[in-house]
PDB file of C-alpha atoms in Angstrom:
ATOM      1  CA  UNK A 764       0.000   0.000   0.000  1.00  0.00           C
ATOM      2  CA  UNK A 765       1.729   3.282  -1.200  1.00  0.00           C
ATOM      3  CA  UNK A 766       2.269   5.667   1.986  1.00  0.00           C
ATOM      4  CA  UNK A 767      -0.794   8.252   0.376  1.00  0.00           C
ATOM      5  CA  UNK A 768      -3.171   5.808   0.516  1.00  0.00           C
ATOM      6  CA  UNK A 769      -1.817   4.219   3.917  1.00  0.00           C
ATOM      7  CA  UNK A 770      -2.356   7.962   5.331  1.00  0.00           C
ATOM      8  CA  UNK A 771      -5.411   8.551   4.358  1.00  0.00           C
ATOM      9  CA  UNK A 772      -6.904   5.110   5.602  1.00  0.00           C
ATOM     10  CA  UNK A 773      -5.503   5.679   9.143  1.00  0.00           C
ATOM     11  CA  UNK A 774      -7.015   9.178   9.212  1.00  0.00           C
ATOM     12  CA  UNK A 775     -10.234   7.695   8.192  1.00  0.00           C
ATOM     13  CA  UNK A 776     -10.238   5.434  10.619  1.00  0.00           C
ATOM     14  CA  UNK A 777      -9.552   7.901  13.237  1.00  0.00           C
ATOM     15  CA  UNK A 778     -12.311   9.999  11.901  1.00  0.00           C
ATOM     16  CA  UNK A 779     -10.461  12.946  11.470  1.00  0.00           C
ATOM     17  CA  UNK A 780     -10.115  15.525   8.566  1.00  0.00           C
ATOM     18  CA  UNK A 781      -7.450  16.659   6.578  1.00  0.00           C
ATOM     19  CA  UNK A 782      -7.781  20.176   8.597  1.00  0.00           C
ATOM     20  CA  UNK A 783      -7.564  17.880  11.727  1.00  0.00           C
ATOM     21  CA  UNK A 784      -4.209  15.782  10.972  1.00  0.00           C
ATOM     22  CA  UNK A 785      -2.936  18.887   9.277  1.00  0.00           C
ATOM     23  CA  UNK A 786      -3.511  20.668  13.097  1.00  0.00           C
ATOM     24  CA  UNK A 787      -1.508  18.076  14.621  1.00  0.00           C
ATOM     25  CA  UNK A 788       1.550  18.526  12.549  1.00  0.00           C
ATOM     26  CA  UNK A 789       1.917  22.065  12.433  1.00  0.00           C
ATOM     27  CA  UNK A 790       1.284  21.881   8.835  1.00  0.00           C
ATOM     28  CA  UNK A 791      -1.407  23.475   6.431  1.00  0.00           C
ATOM     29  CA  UNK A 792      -4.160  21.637   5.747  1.00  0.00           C
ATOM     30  CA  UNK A 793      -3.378  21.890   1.685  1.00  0.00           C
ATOM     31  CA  UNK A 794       0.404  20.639   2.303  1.00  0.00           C
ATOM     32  CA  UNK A 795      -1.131  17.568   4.081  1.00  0.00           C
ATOM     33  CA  UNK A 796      -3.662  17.307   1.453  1.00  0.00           C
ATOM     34  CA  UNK A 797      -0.317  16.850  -1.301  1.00  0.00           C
ATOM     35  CA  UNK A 798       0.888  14.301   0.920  1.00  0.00           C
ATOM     36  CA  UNK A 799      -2.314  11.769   0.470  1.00  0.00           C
ATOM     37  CA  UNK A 800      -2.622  12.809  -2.880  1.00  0.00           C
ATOM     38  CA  UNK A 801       0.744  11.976  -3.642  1.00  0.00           C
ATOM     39  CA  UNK A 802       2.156  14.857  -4.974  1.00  0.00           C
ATOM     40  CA  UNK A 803       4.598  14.961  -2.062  1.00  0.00           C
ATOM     41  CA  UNK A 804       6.256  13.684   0.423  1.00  0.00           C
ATOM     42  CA  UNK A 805       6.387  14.764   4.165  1.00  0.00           C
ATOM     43  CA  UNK A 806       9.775  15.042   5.642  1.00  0.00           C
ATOM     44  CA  UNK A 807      11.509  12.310   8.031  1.00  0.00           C
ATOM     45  CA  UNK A 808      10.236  14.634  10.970  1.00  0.00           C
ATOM     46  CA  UNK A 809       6.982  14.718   9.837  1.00  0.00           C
ATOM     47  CA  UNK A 810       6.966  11.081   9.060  1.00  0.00           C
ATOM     48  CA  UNK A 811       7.900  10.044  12.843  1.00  0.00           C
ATOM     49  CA  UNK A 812       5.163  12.639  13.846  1.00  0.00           C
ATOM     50  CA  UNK A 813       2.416  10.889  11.474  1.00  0.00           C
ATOM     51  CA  UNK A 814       3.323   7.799  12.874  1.00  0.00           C
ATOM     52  CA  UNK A 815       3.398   9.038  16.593  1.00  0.00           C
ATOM     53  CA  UNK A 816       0.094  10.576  16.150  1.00  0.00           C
ATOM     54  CA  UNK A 817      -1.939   7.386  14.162  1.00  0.00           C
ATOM     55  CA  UNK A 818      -0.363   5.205  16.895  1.00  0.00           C
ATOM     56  CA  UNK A 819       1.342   2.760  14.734  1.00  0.00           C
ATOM     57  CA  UNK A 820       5.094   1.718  14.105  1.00  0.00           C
ATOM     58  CA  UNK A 821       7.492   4.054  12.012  1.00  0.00           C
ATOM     59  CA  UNK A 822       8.535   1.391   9.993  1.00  0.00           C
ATOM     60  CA  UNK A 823       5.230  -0.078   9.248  1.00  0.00           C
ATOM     61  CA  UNK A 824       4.200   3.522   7.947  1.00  0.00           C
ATOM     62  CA  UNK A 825       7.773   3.332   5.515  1.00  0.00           C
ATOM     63  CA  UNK A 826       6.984  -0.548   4.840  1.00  0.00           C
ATOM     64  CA  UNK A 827       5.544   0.279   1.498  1.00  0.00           C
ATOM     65  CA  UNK A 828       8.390   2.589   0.492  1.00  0.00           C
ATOM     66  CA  UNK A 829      10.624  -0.292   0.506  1.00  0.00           C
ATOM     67  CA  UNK A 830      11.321  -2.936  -1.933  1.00  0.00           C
ATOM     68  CA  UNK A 831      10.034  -6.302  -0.498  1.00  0.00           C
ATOM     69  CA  UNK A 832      13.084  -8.599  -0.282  1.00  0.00           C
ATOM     70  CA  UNK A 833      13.265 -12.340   1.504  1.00  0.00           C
ATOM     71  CA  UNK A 834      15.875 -12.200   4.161  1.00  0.00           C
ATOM     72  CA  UNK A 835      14.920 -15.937   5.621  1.00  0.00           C
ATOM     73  CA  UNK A 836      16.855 -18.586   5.736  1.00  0.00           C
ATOM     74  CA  UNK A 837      13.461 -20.865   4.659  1.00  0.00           C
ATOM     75  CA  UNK A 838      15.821 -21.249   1.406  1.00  0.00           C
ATOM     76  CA  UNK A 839      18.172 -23.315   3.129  1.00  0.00           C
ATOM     77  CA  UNK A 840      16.569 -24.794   6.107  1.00  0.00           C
ATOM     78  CA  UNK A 841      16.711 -28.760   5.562  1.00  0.00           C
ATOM     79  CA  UNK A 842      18.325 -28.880   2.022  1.00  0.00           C
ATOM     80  CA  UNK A 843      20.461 -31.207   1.202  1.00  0.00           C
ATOM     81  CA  UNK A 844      23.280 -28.877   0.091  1.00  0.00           C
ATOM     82  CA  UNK A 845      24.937 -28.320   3.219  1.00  0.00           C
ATOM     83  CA  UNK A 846      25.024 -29.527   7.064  1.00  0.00           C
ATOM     84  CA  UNK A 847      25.379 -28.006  10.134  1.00  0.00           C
ATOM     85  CA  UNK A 848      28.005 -29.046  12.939  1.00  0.00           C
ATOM     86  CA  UNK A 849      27.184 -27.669  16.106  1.00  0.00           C
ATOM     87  CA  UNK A 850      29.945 -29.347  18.082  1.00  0.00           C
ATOM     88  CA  UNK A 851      32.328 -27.635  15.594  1.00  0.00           C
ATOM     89  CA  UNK A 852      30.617 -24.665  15.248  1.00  0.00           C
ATOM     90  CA  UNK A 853      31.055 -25.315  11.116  1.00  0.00           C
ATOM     91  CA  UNK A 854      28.891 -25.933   8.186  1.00  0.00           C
ATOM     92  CA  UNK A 855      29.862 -28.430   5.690  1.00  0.00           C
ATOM     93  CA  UNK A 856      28.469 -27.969   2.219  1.00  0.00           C
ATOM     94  CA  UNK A 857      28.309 -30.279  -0.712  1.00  0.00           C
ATOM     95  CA  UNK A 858      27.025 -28.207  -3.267  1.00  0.00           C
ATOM     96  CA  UNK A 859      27.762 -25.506  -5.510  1.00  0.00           C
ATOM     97  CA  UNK A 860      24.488 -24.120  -5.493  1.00  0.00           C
ATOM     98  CA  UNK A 861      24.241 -23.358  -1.904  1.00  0.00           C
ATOM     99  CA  UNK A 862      27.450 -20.525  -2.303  1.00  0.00           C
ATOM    100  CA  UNK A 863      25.373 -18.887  -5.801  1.00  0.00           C
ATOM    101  CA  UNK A 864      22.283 -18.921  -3.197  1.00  0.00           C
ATOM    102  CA  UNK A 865      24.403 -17.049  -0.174  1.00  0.00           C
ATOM    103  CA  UNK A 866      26.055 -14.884  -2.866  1.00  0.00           C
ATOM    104  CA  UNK A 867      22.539 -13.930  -4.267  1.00  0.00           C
ATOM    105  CA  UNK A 868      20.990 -13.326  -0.766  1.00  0.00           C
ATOM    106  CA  UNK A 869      23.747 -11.605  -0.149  1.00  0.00           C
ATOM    107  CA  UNK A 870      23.146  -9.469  -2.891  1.00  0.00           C
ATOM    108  CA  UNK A 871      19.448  -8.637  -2.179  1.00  0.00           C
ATOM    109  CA  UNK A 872      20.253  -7.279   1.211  1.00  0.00           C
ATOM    110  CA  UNK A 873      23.036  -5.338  -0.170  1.00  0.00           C
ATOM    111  CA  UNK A 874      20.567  -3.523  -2.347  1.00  0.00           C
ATOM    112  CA  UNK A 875      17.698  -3.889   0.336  1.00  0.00           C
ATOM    113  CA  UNK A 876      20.426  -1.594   2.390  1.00  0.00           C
ATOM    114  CA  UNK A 877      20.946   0.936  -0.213  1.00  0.00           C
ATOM    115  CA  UNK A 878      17.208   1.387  -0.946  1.00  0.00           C
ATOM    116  CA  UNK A 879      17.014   2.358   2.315  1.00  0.00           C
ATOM    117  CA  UNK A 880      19.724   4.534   2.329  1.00  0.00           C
ATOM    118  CA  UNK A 881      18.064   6.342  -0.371  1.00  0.00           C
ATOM    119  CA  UNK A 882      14.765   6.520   1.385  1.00  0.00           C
ATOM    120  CA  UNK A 883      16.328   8.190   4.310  1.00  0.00           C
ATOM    121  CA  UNK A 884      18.101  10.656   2.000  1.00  0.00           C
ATOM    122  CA  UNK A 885      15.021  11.469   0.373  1.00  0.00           C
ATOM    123  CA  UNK A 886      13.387  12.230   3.904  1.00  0.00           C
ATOM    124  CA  UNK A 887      16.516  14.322   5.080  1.00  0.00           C
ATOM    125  CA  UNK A 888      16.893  16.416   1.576  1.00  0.00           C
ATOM    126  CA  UNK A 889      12.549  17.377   1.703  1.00  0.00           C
ATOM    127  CA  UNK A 890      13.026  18.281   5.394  1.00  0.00           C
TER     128      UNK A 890
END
């Protein structure tokens, strides 16, 4: 759900207006208007504030601004391509694959990371 339409729900479901929410933030009621009609963005600040004031998590008001990745380990939990010693403290691996796989993972939180980099940039440079 894109954060304009994830705004507007909670404020709905609070039962306030634009005017209302707008109040609350110090903001006018046409800037926060721009923000749930996406044509743009509220600062970090105001973001924290949003989420302080609809009583939900920071990051599940962001969620939708990042790129979904899989960061389990549900790809390798019982294969056959490697085993786990836990006397040794070691895993033994008998497949190619499985290095490919770690590399690739690797890879998605790399640019999982610099999405959100970017995200927090954005926030910082419209405050």
């Amino acid at each position: 759900m894109s954060l304009e339409t994830k705004i507007r729900r909670l404020r709905e479901q609070k039962g306030w207006s634009q005017m209302d929410v707008a109040h609350q933030l110090d903001v006018s009621q046409s800037a926060y208007n721009k923000w749930e009609a996406g044509q743009a963005k509220p600062t970090l600040p105001h973001l924290q504030k949003l989420a302080e004031i609809f009583e939900i998590d920071f990051m599940d008001l962001v969620q939708a601004q990042m790129p979904n990745v899989d960061l389990s380990n549900n790809k390798f939990e019982n294969s056959p391509c490697f085993v786990i010693d836990a006397n040794n403290n070691t895993i033994h691996y008998d497949s190619p694959d499985l290095i490919n796989k770690i590399l690739e993972n690797q890879q998605q939180m790399a640019r999982l990371m610099e999405s959100q980099s970017k995200l927090i940039e954005s926030f910082l440079k419209k405050g």
